[in-house]
PDB file of C-alpha atoms in Angstrom:
ATOM      1  CA  MET A   1     227.894 116.313  95.400  1.00 42.00           C
ATOM      2  CA  SER A   2     226.345 114.330  98.334  1.00 39.00           C
ATOM      3  CA  LYS A   3     227.777 112.844 101.406  1.00 39.00           C
ATOM      4  CA  ASN A   4     227.094 109.060 101.730  1.00 39.00           C
ATOM      5  CA  ASN A   5     228.836 107.968 104.883  1.00 39.00           C
ATOM      6  CA  ASP A   6     229.930 109.198 108.272  1.00 35.00           C
ATOM      7  CA  THR A   7     233.382 110.792 108.361  1.00 33.00           C
ATOM      8  CA  MET A   8     234.464 108.675 111.273  1.00 30.00           C
ATOM      9  CA  ASN A   9     234.132 105.079 111.969  1.00 34.00           C
ATOM     10  CA  GLU A  10     234.188 104.865 115.690  1.00 31.00           C
ATOM     11  CA  ASN A  11     234.331 100.961 115.739  1.00 31.00           C
ATOM     12  CA  VAL A  12     237.453 100.688 113.847  1.00 32.00           C
ATOM     13  CA  THR A  13     240.827 101.227 115.644  1.00 33.00           C
ATOM     14  CA  SER A  14     243.868 102.875 114.076  1.00 34.00           C
ATOM     15  CA  ASN A  15     246.307 100.843 112.175  1.00 36.00           C
ATOM     16  CA  THR A  16     249.673 101.096 113.657  1.00 38.00           C
ATOM     17  CA  ASN A  17     251.396  98.367 111.474  1.00 41.00           C
ATOM     18  CA  ASP A  18     251.190 100.193 108.269  1.00 45.00           C
ATOM     19  CA  ASN A  19     249.011  97.434 106.853  1.00 46.00           C
ATOM     20  CA  LEU A  20     246.393  99.306 104.585  1.00 45.00           C
ATOM     21  CA  GLU A  21     243.726  96.557 104.677  1.00 44.00           C
ATOM     22  CA  PRO A  22     241.149  96.464 106.010  1.00 37.00           C
ATOM     23  CA  LYS A  23     241.158  99.189 108.647  1.00 45.00           C
ATOM     24  CA  TRP A  24     241.113 102.931 108.427  1.00 46.00           C
ATOM     25  CA  ASP A  25     240.644 105.831 110.747  1.00 58.00           C
ATOM     26  CA  ALA A  26     238.352 107.999 108.656  1.00 64.00           C
ATOM     27  CA  GLU A  27     236.550 108.004 105.237  1.00 72.00           C
ATOM     28  CA  ASP A  28     234.359 110.240 103.247  1.00 80.00           C
ATOM     29  CA  PHE A  29     232.651 110.078  99.873  1.00 85.00           C
ATOM     30  CA  ILE A  30     231.908 112.461  97.133  1.00 89.00           C
ATOM     31  CA  THR A  31     229.470 111.536  94.478  1.00 88.00           C
ATOM     32  CA  LEU A  32     229.783 113.287  91.206  1.00 92.00           C
ATOM     33  CA  ARG A  33     226.795 114.177  88.961  1.00 89.00           C
ATOM     34  CA  LYS A  34     226.352 114.796  85.202  1.00 89.00           C
ATOM     35  CA  GLY A  35     226.839 118.376  84.193  1.00 86.00           C
ATOM     36  CA  MET A  36     229.618 119.177  86.694  1.00 89.00           C
ATOM     37  CA  SER A  37     232.649 121.070  85.507  1.00 88.00           C
ATOM     38  CA  ALA A  38     236.224 120.638  86.522  1.00 89.00           C
ATOM     39  CA  ASP A  39     235.777 123.889  88.711  1.00 89.00           C
ATOM     40  CA  ASP A  40     232.615 122.475  90.219  1.00 92.00           C
ATOM     41  CA  ILE A  41     234.429 119.095  91.228  1.00 91.00           C
ATOM     42  CA  HIS A  42     237.455 121.052  92.667  1.00 89.00           C
ATOM     43  CA  ALA A  43     235.085 123.133  94.665  1.00 90.00           C
ATOM     44  CA  ALA A  44     233.328 119.992  95.973  1.00 89.00           C
ATOM     45  CA  PHE A  45     236.739 118.535  96.960  1.00 86.00           C
ATOM     46  CA  GLU A  46     237.525 121.706  98.945  1.00 85.00           C
ATOM     47  CA  GLY A  47     234.186 121.866 100.636  1.00 83.00           C
ATOM     48  CA  GLU A  48     234.108 118.197 101.649  1.00 80.00           C
ATOM     49  CA  LEU A  49     237.757 117.873 102.661  1.00 80.00           C
ATOM     50  CA  ALA A  50     237.881 121.102 104.619  1.00 79.00           C
ATOM     51  CA  GLY A  51     236.837 119.211 107.653  1.00 74.00           C
ATOM     52  CA  PHE A  52     238.813 116.148 107.027  1.00 76.00           C
ATOM     53  CA  GLY A  53     242.092 117.287 108.685  1.00 74.00           C
ATOM     54  CA  ASP A  54     243.851 113.931 108.223  1.00 83.00           C
ATOM     55  CA  PHE A  55     243.533 114.041 104.568  1.00 86.00           C
ATOM     56  CA  HIS A  56     246.263 116.340 103.209  1.00 85.00           C
ATOM     57  CA  LEU A  57     247.292 114.995  99.781  1.00 89.00           C
ATOM     58  CA  PRO A  58     247.226 117.896  97.332  1.00 88.00           C
ATOM     59  CA  VAL A  59     244.908 117.091  94.415  1.00 91.00           C
ATOM     60  CA  GLN A  60     243.908 119.199  91.526  1.00 92.00           C
ATOM     61  CA  VAL A  61     241.196 118.711  88.780  1.00 93.00           C
ATOM     62  CA  CYS A  62     241.900 118.829  85.097  1.00 91.00           C
ATOM     63  CA  ASP A  63     239.898 118.400  81.898  1.00 90.00           C
ATOM     64  CA  PHE A  64     240.982 116.295  78.924  1.00 89.00           C
ATOM     65  CA  ARG A  65     240.949 117.478  75.447  1.00 84.00           C
ATOM     66  CA  ALA A  66     238.078 116.423  73.129  1.00 80.00           C
ATOM     67  CA  SER A  67     239.040 113.282  70.924  1.00 62.00           C
ATOM     68  CA  THR A  68     242.257 113.333  68.999  1.00 59.00           C
ATOM     69  CA  SER A  69     243.621 110.604  66.685  1.00 54.00           C
ATOM     70  CA  ARG A  70     242.727 107.226  68.054  1.00 55.00           C
ATOM     71  CA  ASN A  71     240.668 109.044  70.619  1.00 58.00           C
ATOM     72  CA  GLY A  72     243.792 109.911  72.644  1.00 68.00           C
ATOM     73  CA  GLN A  73     244.621 106.343  73.794  1.00 83.00           C
ATOM     74  CA  GLN A  74     247.208 106.236  76.549  1.00 88.00           C
ATOM     75  CA  ILE A  75     248.798 103.650  78.776  1.00 92.00           C
ATOM     76  CA  VAL A  76     247.622 103.423  82.359  1.00 95.00           C
ATOM     77  CA  TYR A  77     249.946 102.134  84.974  1.00 96.00           C
ATOM     78  CA  SER A  78     249.950 100.121  88.264  1.00 96.00           C
ATOM     79  CA  PHE A  79     252.806 101.085  90.564  1.00 95.00           C
ATOM     80  CA  ARG A  80     254.492 100.005  93.628  1.00 95.00           C
ATOM     81  CA  GLY A  81     257.091 102.433  94.936  1.00 92.00           C
ATOM     82  CA  ASP A  82     259.389 103.375  92.070  1.00 88.00           C
ATOM     83  CA  GLN A  83     258.161 100.465  89.886  1.00 92.00           C
ATOM     84  CA  TRP A  84     255.555 101.612  87.333  1.00 94.00           C
ATOM     85  CA  GLU A  85     254.362  98.735  84.947  1.00 95.00           C
ATOM     86  CA  PRO A  86     251.987  99.230  81.941  1.00 95.00           C
ATOM     87  CA  ALA A  87     248.542  97.638  82.800  1.00 95.00           C
ATOM     88  CA  ASP A  88     246.015  98.749  80.322  1.00 93.00           C
ATOM     89  CA  VAL A  89     245.063 101.537  77.876  1.00 93.00           C
ATOM     90  CA  TRP A  90     242.714 104.356  78.464  1.00 93.00           C
ATOM     91  CA  SER A  91     241.130 107.252  76.327  1.00 90.00           C
ATOM     92  CA  PRO A  92     238.522 109.799  77.199  1.00 90.00           C
ATOM     93  CA  GLY A  93     236.121 107.885  74.752  1.00 88.00           C
ATOM     94  CA  ASP A  94     236.221 104.770  76.801  1.00 90.00           C
ATOM     95  CA  ALA A  95     236.627 106.289  80.187  1.00 93.00           C
ATOM     96  CA  ARG A  96     233.253 105.096  81.550  1.00 93.00           C
ATOM     97  CA  VAL A  97     233.871 101.384  80.514  1.00 94.00           C
ATOM     98  CA  PHE A  98     237.472 101.595  81.939  1.00 95.00           C
ATOM     99  CA  GLU A  99     235.889 103.035  85.284  1.00 95.00           C
ATOM    100  CA  GLN A 100     233.308 100.219  85.305  1.00 94.00           C
ATOM    101  CA  TYR A 101     235.796  97.312  85.018  1.00 94.00           C
ATOM    102  CA  ALA A 102     239.187  98.638  86.156  1.00 94.00           C
ATOM    103  CA  GLU A 103     240.540  99.109  89.676  1.00 95.00           C
ATOM    104  CA  ILE A 104     241.475 102.786  90.082  1.00 97.00           C
ATOM    105  CA  ARG A 105     243.094 103.658  93.379  1.00 96.00           C
ATOM    106  CA  LEU A 106     245.945 105.436  95.012  1.00 96.00           C
ATOM    107  CA  ALA A 107     247.531 105.191  98.375  1.00 95.00           C
ATOM    108  CA  VAL A 108     250.344 107.491  99.450  1.00 94.00           C
ATOM    109  CA  LYS A 109     252.388 107.523 102.667  1.00 93.00           C
ATOM    110  CA  PHE A 110     253.706 110.539 104.383  1.00 91.00           C
ATOM    111  CA  ARG A 111     257.078 110.587 106.206  1.00 88.00           C
ATOM    112  CA  ILE A 112     256.965 111.273 110.034  1.00 83.00           C
ATOM    113  CA  ASP A 113     258.174 114.792 110.958  1.00 78.00           C
ATOM    114  CA  ASP A 114     260.825 114.188 113.485  1.00 72.00           C
ATOM    115  CA  SER A 115     260.108 117.375 115.328  1.00 76.00           C
ATOM    116  CA  THR A 116     256.455 116.749 115.840  1.00 75.00           C
ATOM    117  CA  ASN A 117     256.115 112.879 115.392  1.00 73.00           C
ATOM    118  CA  GLU A 118     253.219 113.652 113.047  1.00 73.00           C
ATOM    119  CA  PRO A 119     252.919 112.984 109.351  1.00 73.00           C
ATOM    120  CA  GLY A 120     254.587 115.828 107.422  1.00 74.00           C
ATOM    121  CA  MET A 121     253.961 116.775 103.812  1.00 78.00           C
ATOM    122  CA  GLU A 122     256.841 114.748 102.263  1.00 86.00           C
ATOM    123  CA  LEU A 123     255.767 111.632 100.541  1.00 90.00           C
ATOM    124  CA  ASP A 124     257.479 108.306 101.255  1.00 91.00           C
ATOM    125  CA  LYS A 125     257.364 107.294  97.482  1.00 91.00           C
ATOM    126  CA  ARG A 126     258.865 103.937  98.155  1.00 92.00           C
ATOM    127  CA  GLU A 127     255.810 102.952 100.019  1.00 92.00           C
ATOM    128  CA  CYS A 128     253.084 104.492  97.767  1.00 95.00           C
ATOM    129  CA  PHE A 129     251.151 102.338  95.405  1.00 96.00           C
ATOM    130  CA  GLY A 130     248.244 102.696  92.934  1.00 96.00           C
ATOM    131  CA  ASP A 131     246.198 101.066  90.018  1.00 97.00           C
ATOM    132  CA  GLY A 132     244.805 102.543  86.845  1.00 96.00           C
ATOM    133  CA  LEU A 133     246.724 105.769  86.782  1.00 97.00           C
ATOM    134  CA  LEU A 134     248.019 107.925  83.961  1.00 96.00           C
ATOM    135  CA  LEU A 135     251.510 109.578  84.049  1.00 94.00           C
ATOM    136  CA  ALA A 136     250.985 113.237  84.078  1.00 92.00           C
ATOM    137  CA  ASP A 137     254.060 113.828  81.805  1.00 90.00           C
ATOM    138  CA  ASP A 138     252.868 111.580  79.255  1.00 87.00           C
ATOM    139  CA  ALA A 139     249.414 112.999  79.121  1.00 85.00           C
ATOM    140  CA  SER A 140     250.927 116.511  78.769  1.00 81.00           C
ATOM    141  CA  THR A 141     253.439 115.290  76.070  1.00 81.00           C
ATOM    142  CA  HIS A 142     250.569 113.635  73.965  1.00 79.00           C
ATOM    143  CA  ARG A 143     248.425 116.775  74.404  1.00 80.00           C
ATOM    144  CA  MET A 144     245.668 114.909  76.096  1.00 85.00           C
ATOM    145  CA  LEU A 145     245.133 117.788  78.714  1.00 85.00           C
ATOM    146  CA  ARG A 146     242.871 120.591  77.839  1.00 83.00           C
ATOM    147  CA  THR A 147     244.219 124.175  77.532  1.00 79.00           C
ATOM    148  CA  GLY A 148     242.221 127.397  77.385  1.00 74.00           C
ATOM    149  CA  ILE A 149     241.646 127.180  73.636  1.00 73.00           C
ATOM    150  CA  ASP A 150     240.625 123.300  73.378  1.00 73.00           C
ATOM    151  CA  ASP A 151     237.329 121.775  73.722  1.00 80.00           C
ATOM    152  CA  SER A 152     236.963 119.400  76.670  1.00 83.00           C
ATOM    153  CA  SER A 153     235.894 115.821  76.676  1.00 85.00           C
ATOM    154  CA  GLU A 154     232.405 115.944  78.159  1.00 88.00           C
ATOM    155  CA  GLY A 155     232.205 114.326  81.585  1.00 92.00           C
ATOM    156  CA  VAL A 156     235.754 113.086  81.718  1.00 93.00           C
ATOM    157  CA  TYR A 157     238.175 114.466  84.091  1.00 94.00           C
ATOM    158  CA  GLY A 158     241.475 113.770  85.920  1.00 94.00           C
ATOM    159  CA  LEU A 159     242.692 114.226  89.598  1.00 95.00           C
ATOM    160  CA  VAL A 160     246.238 115.441  89.319  1.00 95.00           C
ATOM    161  CA  VAL A 161     248.551 114.343  92.064  1.00 94.00           C
ATOM    162  CA  THR A 162     251.655 116.371  91.314  1.00 92.00           C
ATOM    163  CA  PRO A 163     254.043 114.918  93.899  1.00 92.00           C
ATOM    164  CA  LEU A 164     253.786 111.538  92.153  1.00 94.00           C
ATOM    165  CA  ASN A 165     253.379 112.705  88.562  1.00 93.00           C
ATOM    166  CA  ALA A 166     250.064 110.897  88.486  1.00 95.00           C
ATOM    167  CA  ILE A 167     246.604 111.479  87.169  1.00 96.00           C
ATOM    168  CA  ILE A 168     243.647 109.472  88.385  1.00 97.00           C
ATOM    169  CA  PRO A 169     241.044 109.353  85.544  1.00 96.00           C
ATOM    170  CA  ILE A 170     237.286 109.732  86.584  1.00 96.00           C
ATOM    171  CA  THR A 171     234.008 110.415  84.924  1.00 95.00           C
ATOM    172  CA  ASP A 172     231.061 112.576  86.158  1.00 93.00           C
ATOM    173  CA  ASP A 173     229.372 109.253  87.202  1.00 92.00           C
ATOM    174  CA  ALA A 174     232.248 108.374  89.696  1.00 95.00           C
ATOM    175  CA  VAL A 175     231.938 108.026  93.445  1.00 93.00           C
ATOM    176  CA  ILE A 176     235.203 109.042  94.992  1.00 94.00           C
ATOM    177  CA  ARG A 177     236.271 107.634  98.428  1.00 91.00           C
ATOM    178  CA  PHE A 178     238.800 109.577 100.527  1.00 90.00           C
ATOM    179  CA  ARG A 179     240.462 107.539 103.305  1.00 89.00           C
ATOM    180  CA  SER A 180     242.824 108.462 106.160  1.00 87.00           C
ATOM    181  CA  ILE A 181     244.751 105.778 107.682  1.00 86.00           C
ATOM    182  CA  ALA A 182     247.028 105.510 110.786  1.00 84.00           C
ATOM    183  CA  ASN A 183     246.201 109.071 111.952  1.00 81.00           C
ATOM    184  CA  GLY A 184     246.826 110.577 108.582  1.00 84.00           C
ATOM    185  CA  ARG A 185     250.032 108.839 107.807  1.00 88.00           C
ATOM    186  CA  TRP A 186     248.353 107.265 104.832  1.00 92.00           C
ATOM    187  CA  ASN A 187     245.991 109.040 102.437  1.00 93.00           C
ATOM    188  CA  CYS A 188     244.008 106.963  99.916  1.00 94.00           C
ATOM    189  CA  ILE A 189     241.686 107.737  97.069  1.00 95.00           C
ATOM    190  CA  ASP A 190     239.491 104.967  95.537  1.00 95.00           C
ATOM    191  CA  ILE A 191     237.286 105.401  92.415  1.00 96.00           C
ATOM    192  CA  PHE A 192     233.971 103.552  92.098  1.00 95.00           C
ATOM    193  CA  PHE A 193     231.632 103.063  89.135  1.00 94.00           C
ATOM    194  CA  GLY A 194     228.603 105.106  90.173  1.00 90.00           C
ATOM    195  CA  VAL A 195     226.011 102.852  88.798  1.00 88.00           C
ATOM    196  CA  GLN A 196     227.222  99.755  90.617  1.00 87.00           C
ATOM    197  CA  TRP A 197     228.020 101.764  93.818  1.00 86.00           C
ATOM    198  CA  ARG A 198     224.545 103.173  93.936  1.00 82.00           C
ATOM    199  CA  HIS A 199     222.917  99.659  93.277  1.00 79.00           C
ATOM    200  CA  ARG A 200     224.771  98.116  96.151  1.00 78.00           C
ATOM    201  CA  HIS A 201     223.886 100.933  98.483  1.00 73.00           C
ATOM    202  CA  ARG A 202     220.308 100.759  97.672  1.00 71.00           C
ATOM    203  CA  LYS A 203     220.093  96.926  97.891  1.00 66.00           C
ATOM    204  CA  TYR A 204     222.254  96.671 100.912  1.00 65.00           C
ATOM    205  CA  ALA A 205     221.670 100.098 102.461  1.00 61.00           C
ATOM    206  CA  MET A 206     221.762  98.979 106.183  1.00 57.00           C
ATOM    207  CA  PHE A 207     225.204  97.405 105.837  1.00 61.00           C
ATOM    208  CA  TYR A 208     226.644 100.664 104.563  1.00 60.00           C
ATOM    209  CA  ARG A 209     225.456 102.649 107.468  1.00 58.00           C
ATOM    210  CA  ASN A 210     223.325 104.894 105.366  1.00 57.00           C
ATOM    211  CA  ASP A 211     220.924 105.534 108.266  1.00 58.00           C
ATOM    212  CA  LYS A 212     221.549 105.093 111.973  1.00 59.00           C
ATOM    213  CA  LYS A 213     218.026 103.799 112.269  1.00 62.00           C
ATOM    214  CA  ASP A 214     218.929 100.607 110.480  1.00 63.00           C
ATOM    215  CA  GLU A 215     221.238  99.294 113.229  1.00 68.00           C
ATOM    216  CA  PRO A 216     218.481  97.158 114.852  1.00 74.00           C
ATOM    217  CA  LEU A 217     217.856  95.642 111.566  1.00 71.00           C
ATOM    218  CA  ILE A 218     221.548  94.818 111.117  1.00 71.00           C
ATOM    219  CA  TRP A 219     221.687  93.049 114.568  1.00 78.00           C
ATOM    220  CA  GLU A 220     218.520  91.131 113.837  1.00 79.00           C
ATOM    221  CA  SER A 221     219.993  89.914 110.455  1.00 77.00           C
ATOM    222  CA  ILE A 222     223.221  88.853 112.198  1.00 80.00           C
ATOM    223  CA  GLU A 223     221.357  86.943 114.875  1.00 84.00           C
ATOM    224  CA  LEU A 224     219.424  85.082 112.113  1.00 83.00           C
ATOM    225  CA  TYR A 225     222.510  84.125 110.194  1.00 82.00           C
ATOM    226  CA  GLU A 226     224.218  82.912 113.357  1.00 85.00           C
ATOM    227  CA  LYS A 227     221.014  80.757 114.270  1.00 85.00           C
ATOM    228  CA  GLN A 228     221.203  79.336 110.643  1.00 83.00           C
ATOM    229  CA  LEU A 229     224.805  78.588 110.846  1.00 85.00           C
ATOM    230  CA  ARG A 230     224.518  76.855 114.278  1.00 84.00           C
ATOM    231  CA  MET A 231     221.661  74.707 112.973  1.00 81.00           C
ATOM    232  CA  LEU A 232     223.637  73.731 109.776  1.00 81.00           C
ATOM    233  CA  ILE A 233     226.574  72.755 112.026  1.00 83.00           C
ATOM    234  CA  ASP A 234     224.840  70.932 114.683  1.00 83.00           C
ATOM    235  CA  THR A 235     222.119  69.095 112.733  1.00 83.00           C
ATOM    236  CA  GLY A 236     223.037  69.337 109.043  1.00 79.00           C
ATOM    237  CA  VAL A 237     219.512  70.554 108.263  1.00 76.00           C
ATOM    238  CA  ASN A 238     219.137  73.157 105.612  1.00 78.00           C
ATOM    239  CA  PRO A 239     218.279  76.220 107.888  1.00 74.00           C
ATOM    240  CA  LYS A 240     216.297  78.000 105.103  1.00 69.00           C
ATOM    241  CA  ILE A 241     213.929  74.912 104.965  1.00 68.00           C
ATOM    242  CA  ALA A 242     213.689  74.173 108.669  1.00 67.00           C
ATOM    243  CA  LEU A 243     213.110  77.906 109.604  1.00 67.00           C
ATOM    244  CA  ALA A 244     211.017  78.613 106.378  1.00 63.00           C
ATOM    245  CA  ASN A 245     212.981  81.629 105.791  1.00 53.00           C
TER     246      ASN A 245
END
């Protein structure tokens, strides 16, 4: 597990209009690695989120059983409020491909505690939404979840969100982003395909705030792009040719 971003974005203001995109108050990342067990992942969550006071969505980690008939295919859903719609199929065997191409996310909203005017622990389920999720009851009914006597699917796990009866499927190559929005009123989880995520962060490291020393380079790039844009607007000349850049 490794941290890949600062936990606070000081340049972003709180969102007071309950509009999830694109602002957030705080975020943190957990990068999984091969060989981690469900217990390892759970411990990483607890350790990372211990200092993230605005993230209070209860999440547990589960294993999936090793392959069953048709490799345990199961419907995955997108939902908005109480409306759950079938969107795709998933199985432990194709979990990595699914993670690469599907959007996997969950956003939950907490009701405001009238006595404190702060987010409580009760979810406002009418406002919650998600994509690429399994129904926990379905997974249990179809015996997809590992018990003590079963072999587990190697490198495939689930994040169980009991209040929503949902499981977020992940692999041991996932990068998991936790976000807190509107001072903890919203908690969000986004799953990224590790190979693509690492490629972007290596190629465009300075734009992801990987290193505070990158800031001068960021401003230098912005100034160059502004100069090129002004030249294109004012003269119509191709700035890359004119500036030999």
